Amino acid sequence: MNGVKVTIGTNTIQAKRLIGSAGGTISVTSGPLAGVKVVFPPGAVDQDTAFTLSYNSGTLVPKSGTASGRLLDIHSSGATTFNEPVSVTVPYDKTANVVPVPYHVDSSGYLEPCQVKRINRTAGTITYDIFHTSLFTEIWAALTGEGGATTYRPATNGFQIVNTGSSYNPGGECFGISAFAQWYFSNKADGLYPKYMEDIPLQSGGTRKGQSIIATRAHTSLGQQWNSYIPAVTAQYNLTQEDIYVSIINAIKNVKLPVMLYLKDKETAEHARHAVLAYDYYASSGAISINDPNYPGQVLTARYDGTTKKFLPYNGYKGIYLIGLGSFFTESFDSIYKDAESGFDGSGDAQVTITSHTFDQEVNQRTVTIVGKIESGQVLVTKIKLTLNGTTPFEAAVDAQGNFSVPVSLNYGENTIAFTTYGKNAKGFTVETPNNQLTPFKLKLILNKAVILVTLTWNTNNTDLDLYVIDPTGDASWYQHKTTADGGQLDYDDTSGYGPEHWTLLDTNVVRWGQAYRVRVHYYSDHQSGTPEPPTIPSGYTINVLLYEGTANPVTLNYSGVLSSESTSNISPTATGPDWANVVDIIPVQPTSGAQPQFIRDPSGPVKLLVPISEEMLAPKQESPPRQ
């Protein structure tokens, strides 16, 4: 890539402010950034974050147009990406006959166009949207130059597959195809067109080409921001078509890469909106060379009429707009590239590898942490659920590199663990993605048996719910006092989401037969902050109770509910309020012959569980003989 490169200098802070989930504005009234305004809408950040606006002393010499002389560095103490687009407004000389074009400056100093939202020629300002902190600048563009801007060619550098979509994105994947082709051309020396055309098998049957899987991954990643991004793109409808044309030409000339165009207003409903790459232009004729994912390998042309100052319809599309990819943040395309280079490990589905344990391994600790790595297939995996013995779920987030770490509470003897993987489709909805763990993983716990084992899990990340068990003496086991005098023990306090937390009373501890052990759940915090305080994220909890572990007839019961209030102060084991749930009173009864379980609802609310057991139930569970 031989595009314009910024020589990055040093930063001098011009303004700073704490921005919370309610949003806010940072303005600069004097100095080299005078007139700059950055607006954070509600929900752009989850919690109070310190932001600074700095002037960078670097330099930029464009190949086309004039540098604004302003390098704006937006920096934060925490969040580097935004949930909603943040708008940046900067001044320009409204008396000059130019079109202002904003750019993101990457860590190497190269430019990528940002998404223009508005040009106000009366006020002399331009507004553009961003989804991440970084260094930004502008070029004042004029219509100059004559082609030869890039060496990109569709039959060498584009995709070979036709844009037909997938089960995840049935409407097509033009956005992902165009964006990945641009990235590959920028970062890799060889041509994309002939690569990754091998057939990759799927668990559901059939195969998909490697390029098709790349298209799905890339489109899904970008599409998750598209709903928030649409207002910025549609705001271009207020720009003149000459503004858009000059911006496209300036970007191609300075970046030396194809730029993405958004097409709309097609005369037929089929493929009413579309994304393509523009990779060259000819000012004298107004021709723009197009790589269209619907016509791989072909050279197509869009045209701008310099006399009427309007675009002619391209393939039925009347509207042509520039998409500023520099405003986006996405899954690293390098991760997709590495998966493609490995042939997606021979499968279009997620590949789960457990690195912490071996199949059928014996362990002597009840709580183990299952650690592993996921190579994503058609959709980037962001969450994993481990289901223990078909009943108890344990969930955790998966990081951008595919790593996961899930604490799991095992039962006495043999345990089976089933793996379910999840990602997000292009609309941002969580979807289950197939994986290679078709046979449940097995671990065997060799440890004293539990008379009572209580497990708490919940369904929200970055939240803190707490398990409390109050024994018949009034001794409470909770995160500030984990072990009771009788030996009942809370294993640990999970503060980051999902759980699990476990309370165990072993057969070697003091068991108070015929007396109640009360199980409670408290919502401590959802870790949000801001002014005003944002509403609490509701969290659904599940309590799993296992009684008489390792006997011939263990009892397993599940309870669930939702807490929608939180409190970091109302934490006493006997506290009450909307942030608390009394889940169940467990009353183990001394072994008797022929006794049957009973269930009684206490008038005060909690369920009382009476579980008389027989001598036979206390007998050790008989192991099955090994297979020959």
XYZ file of C-alpha atoms in Angstrom:
628
model
C 0.000 0.000 0.000
C 1.449 3.367 -1.066
C -1.212 5.600 0.434
C -0.606 8.818 2.298
C 1.062 8.307 5.675
C 0.819 10.662 8.633
C 3.966 11.397 10.595
C 2.551 11.062 14.101
C 3.796 13.611 16.644
C 3.164 14.275 20.327
C -0.156 15.025 22.029
C -1.130 18.174 23.913
C -4.411 17.932 25.847
C -6.947 20.613 24.895
C -10.062 19.394 26.767
C -11.175 16.573 29.053
C -14.373 15.372 30.687
C -15.913 12.393 32.484
C -18.612 10.789 30.300
C -21.133 8.309 31.733
C -23.853 6.113 30.279
C -26.169 9.149 29.977
C -23.792 10.647 27.382
C -22.375 14.155 27.141
C -20.408 16.650 25.049
C -16.756 17.731 25.040
C -16.034 21.065 23.332
C -12.821 22.978 22.632
C -13.132 26.771 22.512
C -9.538 27.882 21.924
C -6.166 26.687 20.676
C -5.381 24.478 17.655
C -8.582 22.435 18.162
C -10.877 25.457 18.573
C -14.389 24.679 17.359
C -14.076 20.896 17.778
C -17.067 19.238 19.464
C -17.455 15.534 20.323
C -20.956 14.333 21.261
C -21.486 11.026 23.104
C -25.118 9.831 22.861
C -26.774 7.944 25.751
C -25.478 4.380 25.921
C -22.252 5.034 24.005
C -20.294 3.930 27.099
C -21.480 1.673 29.927
C -19.874 3.481 32.847
C -18.123 6.702 33.839
C -15.066 7.087 31.600
C -12.518 9.921 31.432
C -11.996 11.219 27.879
C -9.395 13.669 26.588
C -9.199 15.595 23.316
C -5.607 16.326 22.324
C -3.861 18.139 19.497
C -1.231 15.964 17.827
C 1.793 17.778 16.391
C 2.195 15.334 13.496
C 2.164 16.220 9.800
C 0.225 15.091 6.733
C 0.986 15.778 3.065
C -1.954 14.532 0.938
C -1.628 13.225 -2.611
C -4.874 15.024 -3.388
C -6.423 17.988 -1.579
C -5.106 20.098 1.296
C -4.474 18.924 4.859
C -6.645 20.624 7.470
C -3.613 21.023 9.741
C -5.592 19.441 12.572
C -4.791 16.032 14.061
C -7.354 15.211 16.768
C -6.520 12.464 19.257
C -9.502 11.100 21.216
C -8.315 9.063 24.195
C -10.051 7.386 27.137
C -9.141 5.915 30.505
C -11.167 2.797 29.786
C -13.493 2.163 26.859
C -11.812 2.281 23.445
C -14.938 1.300 21.503
C -18.465 2.678 21.673
C -21.855 0.965 21.812
C -23.419 3.797 19.797
C -21.800 6.079 17.194
C -20.098 9.178 18.629
C -20.262 12.298 16.440
C -17.307 14.619 15.852
C -17.915 18.142 14.527
C -14.994 20.254 13.257
C -14.839 23.645 11.488
C -13.578 24.316 7.957
C -13.225 27.376 5.721
C -16.691 27.745 4.229
C -15.428 30.340 1.744
C -13.151 27.794 0.058
C -14.575 25.728 -2.808
C -13.730 22.373 -1.213
C -15.360 19.244 0.179
C -14.104 18.329 3.689
C -13.279 14.595 3.967
C -12.566 13.093 7.442
C -10.108 10.253 8.034
C -9.120 7.840 10.779
C -5.339 7.519 11.217
C -4.332 3.961 12.133
C -1.441 3.028 14.430
C 0.950 2.939 11.453
C -0.096 6.395 10.271
C -2.183 5.316 7.273
C -5.564 6.851 6.463
C -9.017 5.314 6.232
C -12.106 7.426 5.446
C -14.650 8.070 8.196
C -18.401 8.289 7.816
C -19.559 11.809 6.953
C -22.842 12.666 8.624
C -23.352 16.304 7.683
C -21.668 19.212 5.893
C -23.072 22.525 7.124
C -21.913 25.111 4.610
C -23.713 27.918 6.422
C -21.893 27.294 9.701
C -18.724 26.000 8.036
C -18.628 22.634 9.854
C -18.448 18.950 9.014
C -19.799 16.197 11.298
C -18.705 12.570 11.105
C -19.382 9.467 13.218
C -16.907 7.137 14.933
C -17.165 3.890 16.910
C -13.733 3.971 18.545
C -11.061 6.183 20.074
C -8.112 7.010 17.835
C -6.363 9.759 15.876
C -8.478 11.633 13.304
C -7.890 14.328 10.686
C -9.467 15.940 7.608
C -8.482 16.778 4.045
C -10.057 19.626 2.070
C -10.756 17.910 -1.251
C -11.103 19.241 -4.779
C -11.871 17.330 -7.978
C -8.424 16.662 -9.450
C -6.402 13.780 -10.865
C -6.992 11.214 -13.581
C -7.173 7.535 -12.621
C -4.497 4.979 -11.928
C -5.188 5.351 -8.220
C -4.899 1.672 -7.166
C -3.602 -1.608 -8.568
C -6.649 -3.515 -7.285
C -8.305 -5.747 -9.898
C -11.454 -7.853 -9.254
C -10.145 -11.005 -10.990
C -6.962 -10.897 -8.892
C -7.861 -9.274 -5.595
C -11.604 -9.820 -5.175
C -13.668 -12.841 -4.100
C -14.303 -15.653 -6.559
C -17.557 -16.814 -4.940
C -20.881 -15.237 -5.861
C -22.665 -13.312 -3.105
C -25.503 -15.739 -2.312
C -25.602 -15.338 1.489
C -25.783 -18.079 4.122
C -28.139 -19.542 6.712
C -26.902 -16.823 9.080
C -27.289 -14.011 6.534
C -29.800 -15.176 3.905
C -30.103 -11.703 2.382
C -26.495 -11.718 1.178
C -23.043 -10.901 2.542
C -21.874 -8.101 0.260
C -20.734 -5.938 3.179
C -18.383 -8.624 4.533
C -17.119 -9.630 1.078
C -16.244 -6.049 0.138
C -14.640 -5.184 3.488
C -12.506 -8.343 3.668
C -11.348 -7.950 0.054
C -10.210 -4.408 0.837
C -8.415 -5.584 4.007
C -6.705 -8.470 2.195
C -5.489 -6.182 -0.597
C -4.092 -3.790 2.010
C -2.341 -6.402 4.160
C -1.356 -9.398 2.006
C 0.956 -9.568 -0.983
C -0.842 -12.242 -3.010
C -4.218 -12.158 -4.732
C -7.341 -13.319 -2.886
C -9.307 -14.472 -5.951
C -7.897 -18.040 -6.332
C -7.489 -18.749 -2.607
C -9.667 -20.561 -0.037
C -11.825 -22.336 -2.601
C -11.600 -25.757 -0.920
C -14.793 -27.452 0.295
C -15.151 -27.282 4.100
C -17.508 -29.899 5.647
C -20.357 -28.887 7.970
C -21.909 -30.924 10.798
C -25.346 -30.272 9.347
C -24.253 -31.990 6.147
C -22.847 -30.641 2.914
C -19.922 -28.279 2.505
C -19.118 -24.599 2.037
C -16.208 -23.009 0.235
C -13.556 -21.443 2.437
C -14.296 -18.057 0.830
C -17.974 -18.467 1.746
C -17.086 -18.994 5.414
C -14.838 -15.913 5.310
C -17.711 -13.902 3.823
C -20.097 -14.997 6.594
C -17.615 -14.216 9.391
C -16.700 -10.797 7.995
C -20.282 -9.791 7.203
C -21.540 -10.936 10.608
C -18.838 -8.958 12.397
C -19.561 -5.724 10.533
C -23.312 -6.196 10.438
C -23.615 -6.114 14.229
C -22.883 -2.374 14.121
C -24.902 -1.670 11.010
C -28.196 -0.813 12.741
C -26.422 1.842 14.810
C -24.474 2.987 11.765
C -27.412 3.385 9.362
C -28.314 6.921 10.569
C -24.802 8.123 9.705
C -24.978 6.602 6.221
C -28.498 7.811 5.528
C -27.500 11.281 6.731
C -25.481 11.502 3.505
C -28.794 11.898 1.711
C -28.490 15.552 2.757
C -25.112 15.892 1.014
C -24.969 16.866 -2.614
C -23.999 14.117 -5.025
C -20.984 16.221 -5.946
C -19.902 16.153 -2.277
C -20.145 12.360 -2.274
C -18.323 11.983 -5.591
C -15.450 14.250 -4.544
C -15.177 12.368 -1.216
C -14.953 9.023 -3.041
C -12.254 10.266 -5.407
C -10.260 11.918 -2.616
C -10.342 8.732 -0.531
C -9.199 6.514 -3.414
C -6.392 8.927 -4.280
C -5.053 9.375 -0.746
C -5.624 5.919 0.712
C -4.534 4.030 -2.430
C -7.077 1.362 -1.537
C -10.558 0.520 -2.763
C -13.304 2.271 -0.794
C -16.720 0.841 0.014
C -19.889 2.255 -1.497
C -23.442 1.825 -0.225
C -26.086 1.476 -2.942
C -29.822 1.943 -2.428
C -33.101 2.926 -4.085
C -33.061 0.098 -6.595
C -36.031 -0.006 -8.926
C -36.837 -3.600 -7.879
C -37.220 -4.898 -4.326
C -34.633 -7.680 -4.782
C -31.288 -6.660 -3.241
C -32.706 -3.188 -2.566
C -29.473 -2.285 -0.731
C -25.983 -3.351 -1.633
C -22.269 -2.771 -0.912
C -19.477 -2.713 -3.519
C -15.860 -1.575 -3.797
C -14.772 1.432 -5.859
C -11.116 1.021 -6.804
C -10.335 3.518 -9.590
C -11.752 6.629 -11.272
C -11.452 8.779 -14.397
C -12.277 12.421 -13.771
C -12.729 13.357 -17.435
C -15.542 10.836 -17.946
C -16.801 10.555 -14.364
C -16.286 6.768 -14.479
C -15.691 4.840 -11.235
C -14.440 1.245 -11.500
C -16.524 -1.158 -9.388
C -15.908 -4.622 -7.909
C -19.428 -5.960 -7.295
C -19.753 -9.130 -5.102
C -22.739 -10.187 -7.218
C -20.473 -10.308 -10.304
C -17.107 -11.682 -9.100
C -14.091 -11.089 -11.316
C -15.894 -8.619 -13.574
C -14.984 -4.967 -14.139
C -18.113 -2.834 -13.802
C -18.537 0.930 -13.938
C -20.543 3.546 -12.074
C -20.673 7.004 -13.609
C -20.932 10.591 -12.382
C -22.223 13.254 -14.782
C -20.117 16.381 -14.305
C -22.667 18.508 -16.147
C -25.721 17.634 -14.055
C -23.522 16.898 -11.009
C -25.406 13.667 -10.380
C -24.679 9.941 -10.458
C -26.242 7.914 -13.231
C -28.070 4.775 -11.987
C -25.687 1.855 -11.474
C -27.237 -1.546 -12.195
C -30.626 -0.159 -11.186
C -29.408 1.591 -8.009
C -30.175 5.315 -7.952
C -28.374 6.160 -4.699
C -24.580 5.904 -4.288
C -22.913 6.770 -0.958
C -19.475 6.408 0.638
C -19.138 4.057 3.634
C -16.381 5.249 5.954
C -14.876 1.999 7.231
C -12.472 4.019 9.368
C -15.387 4.695 11.724
C -15.952 0.993 12.443
C -14.409 -1.438 14.874
C -14.706 -5.131 14.030
C -13.465 -8.584 14.791
C -9.864 -8.589 13.649
C -9.835 -9.717 10.028
C -6.409 -11.139 10.814
C -8.163 -13.708 13.053
C -10.417 -14.710 10.157
C -7.379 -14.885 7.872
C -5.512 -17.200 10.261
C -8.531 -19.509 10.525
C -8.801 -19.562 6.727
C -5.088 -20.343 6.378
C -5.594 -23.382 8.637
C -8.506 -24.532 6.477
C -10.838 -23.746 9.396
C -9.363 -26.896 10.980
C -11.261 -28.992 8.478
C -14.729 -27.820 9.529
C -17.005 -24.866 8.942
C -18.210 -25.227 12.531
C -16.534 -24.094 15.760
C -13.662 -26.293 16.946
C -13.469 -26.605 20.746
C -10.217 -27.842 22.292
C -9.973 -28.510 26.058
C -6.460 -27.827 27.335
C -6.914 -28.110 31.116
C -8.061 -31.740 31.404
C -8.088 -35.015 29.515
C -11.139 -37.119 28.728
C -12.272 -39.285 31.692
C -9.632 -37.760 33.978
C -9.975 -38.357 37.740
C -9.932 -35.206 39.904
C -10.035 -34.701 43.668
C -11.424 -31.152 43.778
C -15.143 -30.500 43.473
C -14.713 -27.198 41.631
C -12.525 -27.417 38.548
C -11.877 -24.788 35.900
C -12.309 -26.025 32.344
C -9.886 -24.095 30.136
C -9.708 -24.281 26.370
C -9.644 -22.553 23.019
C -12.193 -22.192 20.236
C -11.395 -21.829 16.560
C -14.505 -20.139 15.202
C -16.223 -21.280 12.031
C -18.874 -19.323 10.159
C -19.662 -17.074 13.146
C -17.278 -15.678 15.758
C -17.961 -17.497 19.044
C -18.431 -15.030 21.921
C -19.990 -17.239 24.630
C -19.810 -20.865 25.734
C -22.124 -22.922 27.947
C -21.047 -26.114 29.696
C -23.959 -28.293 30.839
C -23.090 -30.678 33.672
C -24.823 -34.061 33.680
C -27.581 -32.759 31.434
C -29.012 -30.340 34.011
C -26.711 -27.639 35.390
C -25.435 -24.898 33.034
C -22.173 -22.993 33.510
C -21.573 -20.055 31.151
C -18.627 -17.805 30.351
C -17.562 -15.246 27.774
C -15.073 -16.207 25.049
C -12.383 -13.607 24.337
C -11.383 -12.290 20.922
C -8.636 -14.916 20.626
C -11.080 -17.762 21.326
C -9.917 -18.493 24.879
C -12.379 -19.544 27.581
C -12.196 -20.457 31.273
C -15.278 -21.900 33.001
C -15.478 -22.941 36.687
C -17.613 -26.079 37.029
C -18.854 -27.807 40.195
C -18.629 -31.592 39.795
C -20.750 -34.270 41.425
C -19.361 -37.375 43.092
C -18.345 -40.041 40.574
C -18.662 -39.735 36.815
C -19.629 -36.369 35.287
C -20.541 -35.555 31.694
C -20.026 -32.071 30.267
C -21.744 -30.938 27.053
C -20.467 -27.856 25.211
C -22.744 -25.306 23.508
C -21.233 -22.362 21.620
C -22.864 -19.043 20.745
C -22.108 -16.059 18.531
C -23.995 -13.105 17.100
C -25.496 -12.857 13.649
C -25.319 -9.742 11.494
C -28.363 -8.267 13.258
C -26.667 -8.623 16.644
C -28.878 -11.477 17.881
C -27.227 -14.305 19.825
C -27.393 -17.585 17.902
C -26.201 -21.090 18.686
C -23.317 -22.223 16.500
C -22.499 -25.910 15.907
C -19.214 -27.223 17.323
C -17.129 -30.380 17.199
C -17.830 -31.585 20.761
C -20.531 -34.072 19.774
C -19.622 -36.546 22.546
C -19.903 -35.165 26.106
C -16.589 -34.662 27.864
C -16.128 -36.783 31.018
C -14.457 -36.153 34.375
C -14.579 -38.330 37.500
C -14.664 -36.788 40.981
C -13.012 -38.809 43.760
C -13.990 -37.000 46.963
C -16.200 -37.182 50.051
C -19.907 -37.168 49.178
C -22.178 -34.182 49.715
C -25.349 -34.530 51.759
C -26.396 -31.107 50.402
C -24.850 -29.416 47.349
C -26.306 -26.058 46.235
C -25.172 -24.413 42.981
C -26.005 -20.849 41.876
C -25.637 -19.725 38.250
C -27.096 -16.713 36.419
C -27.499 -15.579 32.826
C -25.802 -12.154 32.659
C -22.163 -11.251 32.149
C -20.369 -8.558 34.176
C -22.873 -8.871 37.049
C -22.527 -10.008 40.666
C -25.113 -12.268 42.321
C -24.350 -13.951 45.652
C -25.334 -17.281 47.196
C -26.269 -17.401 50.896
C -27.070 -20.524 52.958
C -28.223 -20.122 56.578
C -27.957 -23.329 58.594
C -30.366 -24.377 61.412
C -28.182 -22.682 64.058
C -28.434 -19.326 62.245
C -24.824 -19.535 61.061
C -24.728 -18.044 57.552
C -22.320 -19.038 54.818
C -21.699 -16.158 52.359
C -18.818 -14.317 50.719
C -17.753 -12.559 53.952
C -18.035 -15.755 56.049
C -17.666 -18.763 53.771
C -17.516 -21.684 56.247
C -19.991 -22.408 59.053
C -19.052 -23.997 62.370
C -20.717 -27.230 61.194
C -18.480 -27.314 58.094
C -20.895 -26.086 55.387
C -18.777 -24.159 52.888
C -19.170 -21.615 50.076
C -16.351 -22.225 47.610
C -15.793 -18.708 46.191
C -17.398 -15.408 45.238
C -17.896 -14.882 41.495
C -18.152 -11.126 40.830
C -17.847 -10.996 37.031
C -20.947 -12.814 35.793
C -22.611 -16.181 35.141
C -21.252 -17.938 38.273
C -21.106 -20.643 39.457
C -21.046 -20.390 43.236
C -21.428 -23.573 45.310
C -22.291 -24.437 48.895
C -21.468 -27.931 50.147
C -22.284 -29.902 53.303
C -20.325 -33.163 53.218
C -21.187 -36.464 54.861
C -18.162 -35.869 57.121
C -19.600 -32.550 58.384
C -22.272 -32.013 61.049
C -25.680 -32.639 59.432
C -28.682 -31.327 61.397
C -31.396 -33.761 60.364
C -34.974 -32.527 60.391
C -33.941 -28.873 60.517
C -34.047 -26.212 57.803
C -31.139 -24.940 55.706
C -32.337 -21.749 53.995
C -31.015 -20.891 50.505
C -31.071 -17.224 49.460
C -29.825 -15.214 46.462
C -28.803 -11.546 46.542
C -28.217 -9.184 43.580
C -25.148 -7.198 44.625
C -24.314 -5.196 41.469
C -24.529 -5.042 37.687
C -21.310 -2.948 37.680
C -22.942 -0.073 35.798
C -22.417 3.534 36.780
C -23.357 6.954 35.534
C -25.354 10.066 36.226
C -28.239 9.546 36.409
C -27.856 5.970 37.624
C -28.810 3.625 34.748
C -31.574 1.047 35.325
C -30.476 -2.303 36.737
C -29.884 -5.081 34.223
C -32.349 -7.892 35.144
C -30.555 -11.153 35.882
C -32.126 -14.605 35.795
C -30.749 -17.002 38.399
C -30.878 -20.798 38.685
C -30.432 -22.753 41.918
C -29.593 -26.442 41.533
C -29.942 -28.597 44.673
C -28.352 -32.053 44.843
C -29.096 -34.208 47.907
C -27.472 -37.479 48.988
C -24.756 -37.474 46.375
C -23.306 -40.854 45.473
C -26.183 -42.846 46.979
C -28.453 -45.189 45.056
C -31.182 -42.519 44.774
C -29.858 -38.959 44.809
C -32.384 -36.119 44.563
C -31.879 -33.210 42.131
C -34.121 -30.146 42.008
C -33.899 -26.815 40.177
C -35.351 -23.418 41.045
C -35.184 -20.250 38.959
C -36.214 -16.624 39.155
C -35.298 -13.088 38.115
C -33.888 -10.234 40.200
C -34.225 -6.710 38.798
C -32.955 -4.634 41.745
C -29.424 -4.415 43.119
C -27.752 -3.163 46.289
C -24.118 -3.044 47.372
C -25.102 -2.164 50.962
C -28.133 -4.346 51.753
C -25.960 -7.435 52.207
C -26.744 -8.840 55.677
C -27.729 -12.551 55.549
C -31.099 -11.654 57.139
C -31.768 -8.577 54.964
C -34.924 -8.236 52.888
C -35.945 -6.209 49.852
C -36.429 -6.437 46.072
C -32.728 -7.289 45.645
C -33.256 -10.541 47.592
C -34.864 -13.914 46.841
C -35.683 -16.629 49.387
C -35.352 -19.677 47.166
C -35.856 -22.845 49.234
C -35.683 -24.299 52.748
C -33.999 -27.707 52.686
C -34.921 -30.048 55.579
C -32.989 -33.329 55.421
C -34.667 -36.054 57.481
C -32.881 -38.841 59.375
C -32.843 -42.087 57.309
C -35.992 -44.192 57.706
C -37.146 -47.298 55.932
C -39.497 -46.795 52.982
C -39.802 -43.015 53.383
C -40.960 -40.931 50.405
C -39.970 -37.337 49.514
C -42.454 -34.607 50.478
C -42.813 -30.987 49.350
C -44.433 -28.307 51.528
C -44.863 -24.599 50.657
C -44.351 -22.423 53.692
C -47.003 -19.678 54.075
C -44.221 -17.094 54.357
C -43.132 -17.778 50.807
C -40.081 -20.035 50.504
C -40.479 -23.640 49.439
C -39.673 -26.188 52.134
C -38.211 -29.398 50.818
C -38.526 -32.440 53.080
C -36.508 -35.358 51.798
C -36.709 -38.414 54.026
C -34.377 -41.129 52.811
C -34.191 -44.856 53.348
C -31.238 -46.904 54.538
C -31.036 -48.276 51.010
C -30.612 -44.770 49.610
C -27.581 -44.240 51.826
C -25.896 -47.343 50.431
C -22.985 -46.591 48.096
C -23.919 -46.363 44.450
C -22.885 -49.481 42.528
C -20.475 -48.806 39.690
C -21.218 -50.380 36.310
C -18.732 -53.088 35.262
C -16.230 -52.035 32.600
C -17.024 -52.903 29.010
C -15.121 -55.777 27.510
